[in-house]
Tab-separated table of C-alpha atoms in Angstrom:
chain	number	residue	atom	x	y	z
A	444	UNK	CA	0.000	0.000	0.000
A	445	UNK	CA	1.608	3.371	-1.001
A	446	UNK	CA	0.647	6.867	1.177
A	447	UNK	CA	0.593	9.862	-0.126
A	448	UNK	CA	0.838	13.563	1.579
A	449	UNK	CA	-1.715	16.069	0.432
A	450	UNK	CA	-0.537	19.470	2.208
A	451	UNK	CA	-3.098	22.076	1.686
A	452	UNK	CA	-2.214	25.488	2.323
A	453	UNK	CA	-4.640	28.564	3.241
A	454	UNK	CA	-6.011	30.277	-0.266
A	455	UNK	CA	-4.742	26.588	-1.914
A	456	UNK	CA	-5.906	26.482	-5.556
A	457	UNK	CA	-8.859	23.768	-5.426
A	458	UNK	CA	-8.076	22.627	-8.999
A	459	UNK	CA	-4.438	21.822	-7.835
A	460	UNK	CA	-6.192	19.425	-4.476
A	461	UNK	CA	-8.749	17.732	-6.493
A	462	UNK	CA	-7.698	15.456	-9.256
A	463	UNK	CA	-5.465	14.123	-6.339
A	464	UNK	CA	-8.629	13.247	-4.452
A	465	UNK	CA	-10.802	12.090	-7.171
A	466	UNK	CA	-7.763	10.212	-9.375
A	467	UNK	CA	-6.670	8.797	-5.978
A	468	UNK	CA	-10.137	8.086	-4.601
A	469	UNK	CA	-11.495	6.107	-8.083
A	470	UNK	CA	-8.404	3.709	-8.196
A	471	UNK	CA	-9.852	3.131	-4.776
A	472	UNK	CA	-12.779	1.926	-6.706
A	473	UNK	CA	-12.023	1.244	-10.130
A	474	UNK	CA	-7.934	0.561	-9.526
A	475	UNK	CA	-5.541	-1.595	-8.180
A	476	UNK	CA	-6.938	0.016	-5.076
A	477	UNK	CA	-3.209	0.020	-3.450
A	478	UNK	CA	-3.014	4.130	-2.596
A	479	UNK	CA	-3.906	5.939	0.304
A	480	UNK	CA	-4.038	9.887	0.221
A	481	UNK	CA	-3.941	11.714	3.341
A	482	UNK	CA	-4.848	15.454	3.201
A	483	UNK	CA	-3.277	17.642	5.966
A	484	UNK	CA	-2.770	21.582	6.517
A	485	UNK	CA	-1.482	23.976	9.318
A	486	UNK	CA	-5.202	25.245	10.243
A	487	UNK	CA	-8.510	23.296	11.707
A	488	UNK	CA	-10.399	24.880	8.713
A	489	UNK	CA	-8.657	25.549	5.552
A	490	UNK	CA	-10.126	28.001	3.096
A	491	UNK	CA	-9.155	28.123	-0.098
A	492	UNK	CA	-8.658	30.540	-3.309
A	493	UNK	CA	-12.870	30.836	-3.441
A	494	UNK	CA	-13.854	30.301	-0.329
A	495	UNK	CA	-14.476	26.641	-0.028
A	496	UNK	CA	-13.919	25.636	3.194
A	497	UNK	CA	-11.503	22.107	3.685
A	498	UNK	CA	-11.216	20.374	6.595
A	499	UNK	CA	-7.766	18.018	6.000
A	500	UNK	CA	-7.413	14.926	7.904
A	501	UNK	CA	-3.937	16.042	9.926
A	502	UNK	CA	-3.581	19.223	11.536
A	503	UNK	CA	-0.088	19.609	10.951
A	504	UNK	CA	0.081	22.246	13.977
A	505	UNK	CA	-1.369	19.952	16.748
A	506	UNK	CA	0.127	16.609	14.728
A	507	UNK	CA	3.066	14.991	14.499
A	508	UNK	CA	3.482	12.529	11.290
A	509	UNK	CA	6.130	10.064	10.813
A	510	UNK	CA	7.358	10.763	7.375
A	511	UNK	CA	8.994	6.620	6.625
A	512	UNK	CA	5.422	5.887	6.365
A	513	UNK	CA	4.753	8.170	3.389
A	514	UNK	CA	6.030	7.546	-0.452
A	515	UNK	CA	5.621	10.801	-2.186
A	516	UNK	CA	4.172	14.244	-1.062
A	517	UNK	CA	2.091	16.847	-2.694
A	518	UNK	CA	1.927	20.798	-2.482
A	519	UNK	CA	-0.862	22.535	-4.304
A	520	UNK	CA	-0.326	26.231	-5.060
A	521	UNK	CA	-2.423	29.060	-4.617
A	522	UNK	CA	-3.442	32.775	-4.479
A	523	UNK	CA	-1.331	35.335	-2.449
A	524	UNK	CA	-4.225	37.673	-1.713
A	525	UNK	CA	-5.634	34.472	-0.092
A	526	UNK	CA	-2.634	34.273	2.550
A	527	UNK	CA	-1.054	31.525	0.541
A	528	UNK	CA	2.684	31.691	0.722
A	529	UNK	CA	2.131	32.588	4.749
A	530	UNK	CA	2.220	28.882	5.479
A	531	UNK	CA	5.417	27.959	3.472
A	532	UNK	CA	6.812	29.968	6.314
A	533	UNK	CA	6.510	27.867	8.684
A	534	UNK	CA	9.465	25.767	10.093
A	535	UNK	CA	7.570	22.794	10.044
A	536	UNK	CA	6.159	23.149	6.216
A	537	UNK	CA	10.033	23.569	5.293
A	538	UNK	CA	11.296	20.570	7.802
A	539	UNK	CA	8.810	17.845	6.103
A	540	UNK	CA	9.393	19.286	2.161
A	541	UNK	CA	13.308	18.392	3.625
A	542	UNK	CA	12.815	15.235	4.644
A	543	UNK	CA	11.315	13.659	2.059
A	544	UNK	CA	13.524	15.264	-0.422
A	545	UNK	CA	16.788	13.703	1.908
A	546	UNK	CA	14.772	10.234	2.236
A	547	UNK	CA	14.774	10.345	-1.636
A	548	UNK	CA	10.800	10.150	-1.460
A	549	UNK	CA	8.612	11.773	-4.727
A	550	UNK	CA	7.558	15.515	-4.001
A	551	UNK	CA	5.509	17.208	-6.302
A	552	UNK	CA	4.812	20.957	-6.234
A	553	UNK	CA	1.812	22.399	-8.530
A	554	UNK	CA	1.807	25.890	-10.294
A	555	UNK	CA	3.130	28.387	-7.036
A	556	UNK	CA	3.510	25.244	-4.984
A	557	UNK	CA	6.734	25.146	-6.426
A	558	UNK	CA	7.584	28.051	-4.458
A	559	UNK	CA	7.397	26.004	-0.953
A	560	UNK	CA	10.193	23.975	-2.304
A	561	UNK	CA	12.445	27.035	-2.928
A	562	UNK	CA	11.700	28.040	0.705
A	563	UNK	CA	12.815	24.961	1.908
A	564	UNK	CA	15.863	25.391	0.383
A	565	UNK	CA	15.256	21.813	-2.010
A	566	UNK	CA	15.739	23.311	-5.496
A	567	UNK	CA	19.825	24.485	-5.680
A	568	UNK	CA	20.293	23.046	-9.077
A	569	UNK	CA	17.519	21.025	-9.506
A	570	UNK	CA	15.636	21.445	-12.942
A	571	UNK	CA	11.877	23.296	-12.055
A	572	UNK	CA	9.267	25.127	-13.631
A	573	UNK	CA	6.684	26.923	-11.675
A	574	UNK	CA	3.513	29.441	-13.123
A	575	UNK	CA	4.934	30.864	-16.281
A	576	UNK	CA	2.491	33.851	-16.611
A	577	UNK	CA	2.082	37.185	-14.578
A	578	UNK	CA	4.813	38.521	-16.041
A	579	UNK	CA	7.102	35.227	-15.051
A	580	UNK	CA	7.201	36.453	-11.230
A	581	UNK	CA	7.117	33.559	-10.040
A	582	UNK	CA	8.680	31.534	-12.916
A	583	UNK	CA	12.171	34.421	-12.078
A	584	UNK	CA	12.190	33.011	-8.340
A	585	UNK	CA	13.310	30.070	-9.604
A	586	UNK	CA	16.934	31.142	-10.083
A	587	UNK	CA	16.764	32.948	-6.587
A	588	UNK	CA	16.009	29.612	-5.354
A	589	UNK	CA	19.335	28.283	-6.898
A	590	UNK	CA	16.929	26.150	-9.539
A	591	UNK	CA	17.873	25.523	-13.322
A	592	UNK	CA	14.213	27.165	-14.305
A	593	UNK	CA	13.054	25.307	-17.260
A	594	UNK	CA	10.221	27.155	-19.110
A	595	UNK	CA	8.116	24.368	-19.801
A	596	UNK	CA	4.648	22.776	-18.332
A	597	UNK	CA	6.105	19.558	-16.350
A	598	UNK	CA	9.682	19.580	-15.583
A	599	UNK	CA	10.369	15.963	-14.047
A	600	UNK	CA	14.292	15.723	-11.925
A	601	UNK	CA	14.869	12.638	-10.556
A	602	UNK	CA	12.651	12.816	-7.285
A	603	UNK	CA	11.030	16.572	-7.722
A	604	UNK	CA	8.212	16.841	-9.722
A	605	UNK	CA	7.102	20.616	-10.715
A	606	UNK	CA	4.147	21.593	-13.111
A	607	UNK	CA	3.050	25.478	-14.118
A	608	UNK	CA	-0.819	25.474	-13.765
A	609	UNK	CA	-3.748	23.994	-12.096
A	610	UNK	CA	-4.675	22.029	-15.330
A	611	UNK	CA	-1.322	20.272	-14.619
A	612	UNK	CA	-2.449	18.627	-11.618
A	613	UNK	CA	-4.408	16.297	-13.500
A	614	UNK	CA	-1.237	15.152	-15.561
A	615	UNK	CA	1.082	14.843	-12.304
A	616	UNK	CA	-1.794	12.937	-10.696
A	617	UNK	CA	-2.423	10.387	-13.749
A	618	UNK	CA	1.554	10.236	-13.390
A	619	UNK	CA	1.724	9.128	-10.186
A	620	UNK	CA	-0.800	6.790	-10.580
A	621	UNK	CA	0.775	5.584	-13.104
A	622	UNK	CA	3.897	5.240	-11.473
A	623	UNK	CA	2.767	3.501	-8.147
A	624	UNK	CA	0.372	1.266	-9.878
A	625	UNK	CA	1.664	0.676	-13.345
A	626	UNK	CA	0.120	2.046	-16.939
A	627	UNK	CA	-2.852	-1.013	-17.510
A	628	UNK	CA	-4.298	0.202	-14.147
A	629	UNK	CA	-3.877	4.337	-14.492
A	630	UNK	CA	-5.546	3.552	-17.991
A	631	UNK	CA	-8.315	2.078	-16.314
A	632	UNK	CA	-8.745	4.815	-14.362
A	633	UNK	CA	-8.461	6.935	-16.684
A	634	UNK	CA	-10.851	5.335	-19.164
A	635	UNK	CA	-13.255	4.826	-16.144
A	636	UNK	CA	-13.244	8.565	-15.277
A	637	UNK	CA	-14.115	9.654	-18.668
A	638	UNK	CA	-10.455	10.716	-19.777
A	639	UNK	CA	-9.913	7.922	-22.313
């Protein structure tokens, strides 16, 4: 059984949390039915980007997780004026983006998700693309960040895994699936969910 960490941040992009869920959730159903997501944030309530309120399994503030247990983790990006990048902040965010990267474990940041990982300090030259539009603000962190900024949609390096947009999450999560439970069964997911 693999186990996957969903961290949801405040003002988290809910296009960039979903197709984890839902790809996750029908290979539950439809799959090999060998993955286990776990959502978890830094708040009790989580609101995101419109207002949707998300209530994540782990409260990363009043929990402690034991990160051997987990195989890849997942940050969703989001919207600034939502009080996004406030949690990447946080010592804790930064010491579990670490270890997995030092464990060798799959991380995957979506569209400004990507930007947690430069926090943490995980992206000195590591290939990485973040959001590419805005007038490439966030795409020109990358080099603060001590990343090789590649300018294109999915930039896969060995264990990171960074994508520019919310309609990338989809991708990275057929990926993964893919990945952990081998192309026949992602493809019956996939054809199952309407995709294919």
């Amino acid at each position: 059984m693999y186990r996957i960490l969903l961290i949801i941040s405040e003002g988290a992009e809910i296009l960039e949390v979903a197709p984890f869920i839902d790809i996750f959730g029908w290979n539950s159903i439809v799959g090999k039915k060998n993955i286990t997501l776990i959502t978890a944030g830094f708040h009790n309530t989580i609101s995101n980007t419109w207002n949707t309120k998300i209530l994540a399994e782990i409260n990363l503030e009043k929990e402690e997780i034991d990160i051997s247990t987990f195989d890849a983790l997942i940050i969703p990006g989001g919207f600034g004026f939502k009080g996004f990048f406030n949690d990447m902040k946080n010592i804790k965010f930064k010491n579990i983006i670490q270890s997995f990267v030092r464990k060798n474990k799959i991380v995957v940041g979506i569209c400004t998700g990507v930007i947690a990982l430069g926090e943490a300090g995980v992206l000195t030259n590591i290939k990485a693309t973040t959001y590419l539009y805005d007038n490439n603000r966030y795409f020109n962190q990358l080099s603060k960040y001590g990343a090789i900024p590649i300018r294109e949609e999915i930039v896969i390096s060995d264990n990171i895994i960074t994508c520019s947009a919310p309609k990338n999450a989809i991708e990275v999560a057929f990926y993964l699936l893919s990945h952990f439970t081998g192309e026949e069964n992602m493809k019956k997911v996939k054809y199952n969910m309407g995709f294919l």
